[in-house]
Amino acid sequence: MMIADLLVVVCCLHVVAVTSNVEDAQFWNDQTQALLNKYLHTEYNCGVAKNAILFIGDGMGLPSQFAGRILKGQMEGKTGEEEFLEWEKWQHTGLAKTYNTDFQVPDSAGTATAYLSGVKGKKGTIGLDDTLVERGHCPSAEGATVLSICDWAQAEGKSTGLVTTARVMDASPAGLYANAPERNWEIDTEGNTDCKDITRQLIEDDPGRKINVILGGGRSRFTPITQADVEYPDTYGRRPDGRNLIDEWTEQMTANGFNHAYVWNVTQFNDIEPESTDYLLGIFEPGEIPNIVDNTPDEARNPTLAQMVKKAIEILRRNPNGYYLFVESSNIDSAHHGGRAAAAINEVVVLDAAVKVAMDVTDSKDTLMVLTADHSHSMTTAGNSVRGTPIFGTASEVSDVDGMPYTTLLYAAGTGYDPSPRRNLTGVDTADPNFKQDAAIPNSDAPHSGEDVAVFANGPMAHLFRGNFEQTFVAHAMAYAMCVGSNKQHCTEKIGICSTGDSGVDPTGTAVAHRLTNGLVYLAIVNIFIVLNQYI
């Protein structure tokens, strides 16, 4: 029997152990050994990232990931706790600190500046550093503007894309292309004529007008107040300046001779041929794209996040220089703000599907993927719930004070506050997407929380994402891996773990593999004899 055959036997034995329904000591020991062997044989990918994708789960802190993992598993008929979200299978993980320069608990604008431009800013400001900037004051923004990784990628000839379930001019995606002292200036600037509104920056200025794929919501911010929406006749545009920026975008593309398309529903979207499309603008709702649980069965008018990601990659990858793609699942955050845990956690599963699609249509050899959250939320988990308890259900034990049940998922503050005596949840459908989990403090919406968020990475230079770091590191590390921006050292030399010089580091992992070969052969032989012994 060849060594390769022996190794196959080892792998098969481990698969049997890991998938066994008996979770005895051998089950956990074999599972852990399989993971250890995987890590010992993992090679560092020190190549240049031709492509890079950043996934943002807006408001998706670790409690949301915990709940999303269980929901995914329970949707597949499992108890749920043993499940993995797609990005949790990636090997490299770190923690990012999310505070703004002026606030301990951040907002999505200041954090977007951090992870897209590599510079921390004040709450409510976009694409500006902390240099004398005053939120909502146009003159204070002069001289404080910073460039984003979208600028850096375009400067190196790469294509760029933006996919979100929010408005495309909302705080997170706006961090790609806008510089504004007020995140809410999506249309006009309410008399501050010195500041160009965010939607105009997307259509008129670099890097916004050069973004190849723009998919999301926000149609009303493009059209004048006199124009009825193409899909909802009773809804009108919100621009007081009388301009139709969708028409202006189309005119620009035509004048420059680009193959382009504007779409506003899923049928038009599905008809787009990526191989013949240079620029795609898809704006599917006047506001945000609805939460997945809020869609009625006959409402297939919008593409899913996974469908948008797939189409974006198919268009962007035509560029031989590669691409940078930003993807945001924003409805996690909006549902959390409303105290609707079921709606929020379903959107974690939506993001999981989008990541799976991206992994299926890319190659980890040349595509860096990073997934993180801009900030966490005040949802938490509590109670002594037995394994397999429905994640939206109630804890296995009632309160030992008032004798009434409570849900596993709760909010520290929010709209679900119920004054004493608190409501009795017996017989209540706590899995209903509109159910609002209890909150300890009354608030008009559930606020963000300020703890660190996890950062997961896979692909070229993914091993950079480890330890605890400022959120600004995300932009700089991705730029370094792509050889864009100011630090292009990776293009010309390999350093640290990727060096083959006198450091003694073997970046290919071959030496490690050779040292372990004998041990693996021995382990294989032992396992074979164990199996054969059962039949002797």
XYZ file of C-alpha atoms in Angstrom, residues 97-489:
393
model
C -11.307 47.626 18.073
C -14.203 49.681 16.741
C -14.368 52.960 18.711
C -14.587 56.331 16.931
C -12.148 59.114 17.796
C -14.834 60.850 19.832
C -17.137 58.008 20.936
C -16.537 54.825 22.882
C -19.408 53.068 21.100
C -19.155 53.690 17.345
C -21.481 54.335 14.441
C -21.304 52.956 10.900
C -19.878 56.131 9.350
C -16.797 56.464 11.519
C -16.124 52.732 11.341
C -16.447 52.718 7.529
C -13.749 55.382 7.366
C -11.549 53.140 9.517
C -11.848 49.839 7.642
C -11.962 51.434 4.172
C -9.485 54.310 4.492
C -7.311 53.093 7.345
C -7.936 56.246 9.392
C -10.226 56.643 12.394
C -12.715 59.490 12.302
C -15.478 61.040 14.333
C -18.943 59.605 14.710
C -21.237 60.581 11.844
C -18.439 61.672 9.499
C -17.365 59.840 6.348
C -13.945 59.832 4.687
C -12.511 62.467 7.022
C -9.814 62.286 9.641
C -10.055 63.974 13.032
C -8.366 67.232 11.949
C -10.603 69.940 13.411
C -13.660 68.288 11.871
C -17.008 69.259 13.346
C -19.925 67.052 12.465
C -22.405 68.823 10.192
C -20.070 71.765 9.514
C -18.895 71.971 5.896
C -15.901 74.333 6.263
C -14.376 72.097 8.951
C -14.016 69.272 6.437
C -11.544 71.207 4.310
C -8.168 69.540 4.428
C -9.450 66.528 6.368
C -10.396 64.275 3.429
C -8.782 60.861 3.101
C -8.699 58.382 0.218
C -10.203 54.902 0.451
C -9.082 51.488 -0.719
C -11.488 52.014 -3.623
C -9.301 54.949 -4.760
C -6.146 52.886 -4.244
C -7.468 49.921 -6.252
C -8.645 52.078 -9.151
C -5.243 53.789 -9.283
C -3.684 50.388 -9.996
C -6.113 49.676 -12.833
C -8.409 47.360 -10.883
C -12.169 47.229 -11.260
C -14.267 48.044 -8.203
C -17.709 47.089 -6.980
C -20.254 47.897 -4.283
C -23.032 45.541 -3.169
C -25.341 46.320 -0.245
C -28.862 45.702 0.996
C -28.880 49.277 2.325
C -29.090 52.445 0.274
C -25.913 52.702 -1.806
C -25.330 56.134 -0.254
C -25.789 54.890 3.310
C -22.921 55.326 5.768
C -21.094 52.021 5.205
C -20.944 51.978 1.381
C -20.422 55.756 1.289
C -17.071 55.159 2.981
C -15.841 53.825 -0.369
C -16.270 57.047 -2.298
C -17.526 59.993 -0.224
C -16.051 62.677 2.019
C -18.736 64.244 4.184
C -18.947 65.795 7.664
C -22.511 64.480 8.018
C -23.570 60.953 7.090
C -27.207 62.035 6.611
C -26.440 64.365 3.717
C -27.510 61.795 1.164
C -29.474 64.259 -0.963
C -29.093 67.970 -0.290
C -27.042 69.457 2.501
C -29.855 71.491 4.014
C -28.419 74.852 3.091
C -24.765 73.870 3.384
C -24.033 74.521 -0.272
C -20.286 74.215 0.300
C -20.734 70.442 0.675
C -21.712 68.221 -2.240
C -24.273 65.611 -1.187
C -23.194 61.977 -0.986
C -25.277 60.738 -3.935
C -23.788 63.406 -6.202
C -20.314 62.351 -5.097
C -21.130 58.804 -6.185
C -22.184 59.936 -9.674
C -19.922 62.942 -10.301
C -16.594 62.396 -8.541
C -13.776 59.878 -8.382
C -13.762 57.162 -7.263
C -17.587 56.876 -7.227
C -18.199 57.438 -10.914
C -15.556 54.814 -11.759
C -17.123 52.047 -9.661
C -18.006 49.327 -12.166
C -20.793 47.618 -10.242
C -23.199 49.421 -7.897
C -26.025 47.287 -6.482
C -28.389 48.115 -3.634
C -31.235 50.428 -2.670
C -31.748 54.198 -2.487
C -33.561 55.040 -5.728
C -35.376 58.028 -4.219
C -32.052 59.784 -3.561
C -31.320 59.766 -7.299
C -34.601 61.273 -8.521
C -36.403 64.639 -8.082
C -39.305 65.245 -5.741
C -41.624 65.708 -8.735
C -40.965 62.229 -10.164
C -42.983 59.177 -9.115
C -41.036 56.019 -8.474
C -40.926 53.548 -11.353
C -42.123 50.727 -9.085
C -44.272 52.468 -6.469
C -46.463 55.191 -8.058
C -47.323 56.739 -4.690
C -43.657 57.194 -3.772
C -41.698 60.143 -5.108
C -38.052 61.048 -5.391
C -36.380 63.124 -2.694
C -34.050 65.411 -4.594
C -35.069 69.085 -4.268
C -32.595 70.158 -6.964
C -34.722 68.653 -9.771
C -31.908 66.416 -11.018
C -32.208 62.782 -12.079
C -28.821 61.283 -11.285
C -29.716 57.915 -12.795
C -30.190 59.606 -16.159
C -26.953 61.519 -15.651
C -25.073 58.293 -14.882
C -26.461 56.714 -18.058
C -25.460 59.743 -20.122
C -21.916 59.605 -18.733
C -21.544 55.931 -19.578
C -22.872 56.460 -23.098
C -20.600 59.454 -23.699
C -17.566 57.402 -22.637
C -18.501 54.470 -24.857
C -18.899 51.943 -22.035
C -21.155 48.914 -22.229
C -23.496 49.676 -19.360
C -26.934 49.001 -17.942
C -29.271 50.394 -15.322
C -31.726 47.920 -13.762
C -34.320 48.274 -11.029
C -35.915 44.831 -10.689
C -34.834 41.210 -10.560
C -36.023 40.378 -14.085
C -33.862 43.069 -15.625
C -31.022 42.053 -13.324
C -31.195 38.416 -14.424
C -31.058 39.472 -18.069
C -27.672 41.183 -17.630
C -24.873 39.368 -19.466
C -21.683 39.860 -17.405
C -19.334 39.175 -20.320
C -20.700 42.193 -22.214
C -21.199 44.603 -19.299
C -18.540 47.090 -18.185
C -20.714 49.079 -15.773
C -23.871 48.051 -13.947
C -26.082 50.261 -11.794
C -28.816 48.326 -10.024
C -31.019 50.302 -7.622
C -33.858 48.053 -6.548
C -35.817 50.048 -3.975
C -36.548 53.697 -3.113
C -35.000 52.987 0.290
C -33.399 49.847 1.673
C -33.878 46.382 0.215
C -36.367 44.691 2.597
C -35.312 42.179 5.192
C -35.597 38.603 3.922
C -38.314 37.769 6.477
C -40.414 40.769 5.416
C -40.801 39.627 1.817
C -44.127 38.018 0.940
C -43.948 34.882 -1.257
C -44.949 36.799 -4.389
C -42.353 39.516 -3.869
C -39.476 38.331 -6.007
C -38.796 41.792 -7.325
C -35.314 42.096 -5.815
C -32.261 39.887 -6.287
C -30.829 38.270 -3.178
C -27.514 39.335 -1.699
C -25.959 36.103 -3.000
C -27.254 36.764 -6.513
C -25.886 40.308 -6.465
C -22.479 39.127 -5.252
C -22.259 36.463 -7.955
C -23.179 38.867 -10.744
C -20.762 41.489 -9.439
C -17.862 39.035 -9.399
C -18.704 37.789 -12.891
C -18.472 41.353 -14.217
C -15.438 42.463 -12.204
C -13.266 39.417 -12.898
C -13.110 40.280 -16.584
C -10.440 42.851 -15.705
C -6.996 41.197 -16.073
C -5.709 43.519 -13.337
C -8.224 42.157 -10.828
C -10.810 43.850 -8.647
C -11.876 45.070 -5.219
C -15.443 44.338 -4.095
C -17.283 45.664 -1.033
C -20.277 43.643 0.192
C -22.546 44.689 3.054
C -25.409 42.844 4.716
C -27.036 45.887 6.299
C -30.337 44.391 7.443
C -28.669 42.693 10.401
C -28.183 46.139 11.895
C -31.574 47.598 10.973
C -33.425 44.621 12.450
C -31.360 44.790 15.644
C -32.216 48.473 15.977
C -35.871 47.463 15.936
C -35.319 44.824 18.620
C -36.252 42.068 16.156
C -33.719 39.340 16.826
C -35.314 36.780 14.492
C -35.219 39.216 11.581
C -31.611 40.143 12.331
C -30.299 36.597 12.665
C -32.017 35.451 9.468
C -29.913 38.093 7.724
C -26.756 36.483 9.128
C -27.759 33.356 7.222
C -28.335 35.531 4.130
C -24.750 36.781 4.430
C -23.550 33.213 4.879
C -25.134 32.271 1.544
C -23.466 35.231 -0.163
C -20.056 34.238 1.171
C -20.612 30.659 -0.002
C -21.389 31.863 -3.530
C -18.297 34.068 -3.558
C -16.136 31.145 -2.465
C -17.632 28.964 -5.195
C -16.827 31.375 -8.034
C -13.363 32.541 -6.905
C -9.992 30.932 -6.273
C -8.384 31.355 -2.861
C -4.981 31.283 -4.541
C -5.450 34.790 -5.937
C -8.508 36.192 -4.093
C -8.323 37.546 -0.559
C -11.597 37.484 1.367
C -12.033 39.336 4.632
C -15.220 39.301 6.676
C -15.934 41.437 9.724
C -18.523 43.696 11.328
C -18.415 47.468 11.559
C -19.627 47.221 15.158
C -21.584 44.947 17.451
C -25.086 45.366 18.880
C -26.669 45.245 22.297
C -28.256 41.838 21.733
C -26.969 39.185 24.090
C -27.611 35.538 24.916
C -28.734 34.260 28.293
C -30.412 31.404 30.097
C -29.628 27.763 30.713
C -30.871 26.492 27.375
C -30.291 22.812 26.665
C -28.572 21.923 23.441
C -30.856 22.084 20.419
C -33.244 24.618 21.964
C -34.701 26.698 19.087
C -32.516 29.786 18.936
C -35.551 32.098 18.936
C -37.225 30.153 21.722
C -37.228 30.529 25.482
C -34.564 29.368 27.898
C -34.915 25.897 29.369
C -35.525 27.308 32.827
C -37.900 30.041 33.920
C -36.774 32.989 35.997
C -36.204 32.039 39.634
C -37.567 35.448 40.662
C -40.918 35.846 38.876
C -41.337 32.260 37.633
C -41.929 33.297 34.021
C -40.054 32.267 30.843
C -37.641 34.501 28.945
C -35.987 34.224 25.532
C -32.432 33.066 24.917
C -31.816 36.238 22.890
C -32.295 39.517 24.776
C -31.378 43.183 24.378
C -29.600 45.387 26.885
C -31.702 48.313 25.666
C -34.400 48.744 23.055
C -38.062 48.799 22.112
C -38.820 45.465 23.781
C -38.663 46.937 27.271
C -41.646 45.913 29.353
C -42.208 47.524 32.734
C -42.801 45.454 35.848
C -44.614 43.146 36.013
C -43.009 41.954 32.802
C -45.013 40.136 30.162
C -45.596 36.416 30.394
C -44.246 34.745 27.252
C -46.047 31.457 27.825
C -47.678 30.512 24.520
C -46.162 33.497 22.674
C -44.543 32.854 19.266
C -41.122 34.308 20.039
C -39.845 33.149 16.623
C -42.186 35.542 14.831
C -39.987 37.997 12.860
C -41.974 40.883 14.299
C -41.594 39.761 17.899
C -39.436 42.143 19.921
C -37.242 40.489 22.516
C -37.230 41.872 26.042
C -34.856 44.745 26.757
C -33.505 45.797 30.138
C -33.628 49.532 29.357
C -36.345 51.336 27.349
C -35.050 52.996 24.191
C -36.580 54.067 20.888
C -34.245 51.593 19.210
C -31.636 49.084 20.322
C -28.235 50.829 20.345
C -24.860 49.606 19.133
C -22.307 48.122 21.503
C -18.623 48.874 21.592
C -16.821 45.555 22.090
C -14.282 44.255 19.598
C -15.533 42.471 16.486
C -14.057 39.362 14.899
C -12.164 39.576 11.601
C -11.917 36.452 9.435
C -9.616 36.099 6.413
C -8.878 33.607 3.652
C -6.556 33.758 0.651
C -3.322 35.612 -0.129
C -1.721 37.149 3.001
C -4.721 36.147 5.119
C -2.308 35.287 7.934
C -1.848 39.036 8.527
C -5.234 39.087 10.234
C -4.377 37.824 13.710
C -4.260 39.135 17.237
C -5.947 42.309 18.392
C -5.707 45.459 16.281
C -7.353 48.752 15.461
C -10.082 48.603 12.837
C -7.873 50.726 10.578
C -5.614 47.688 10.104
C -8.217 46.051 7.843
C -7.745 48.624 5.076
C -3.954 48.642 5.303
C -3.567 44.847 5.416
C -5.892 44.337 2.447
C -4.052 47.042 0.504
C -0.716 45.427 1.335
C -1.948 42.043 0.105
C -3.223 43.638 -3.130
C -0.181 45.871 -3.671
C -2.304 49.012 -3.824
C -2.069 52.274 -1.911
C 1.150 53.621 -0.447
C 2.623 50.348 0.843
C 3.493 48.215 -2.171
C 6.409 46.445 -0.551
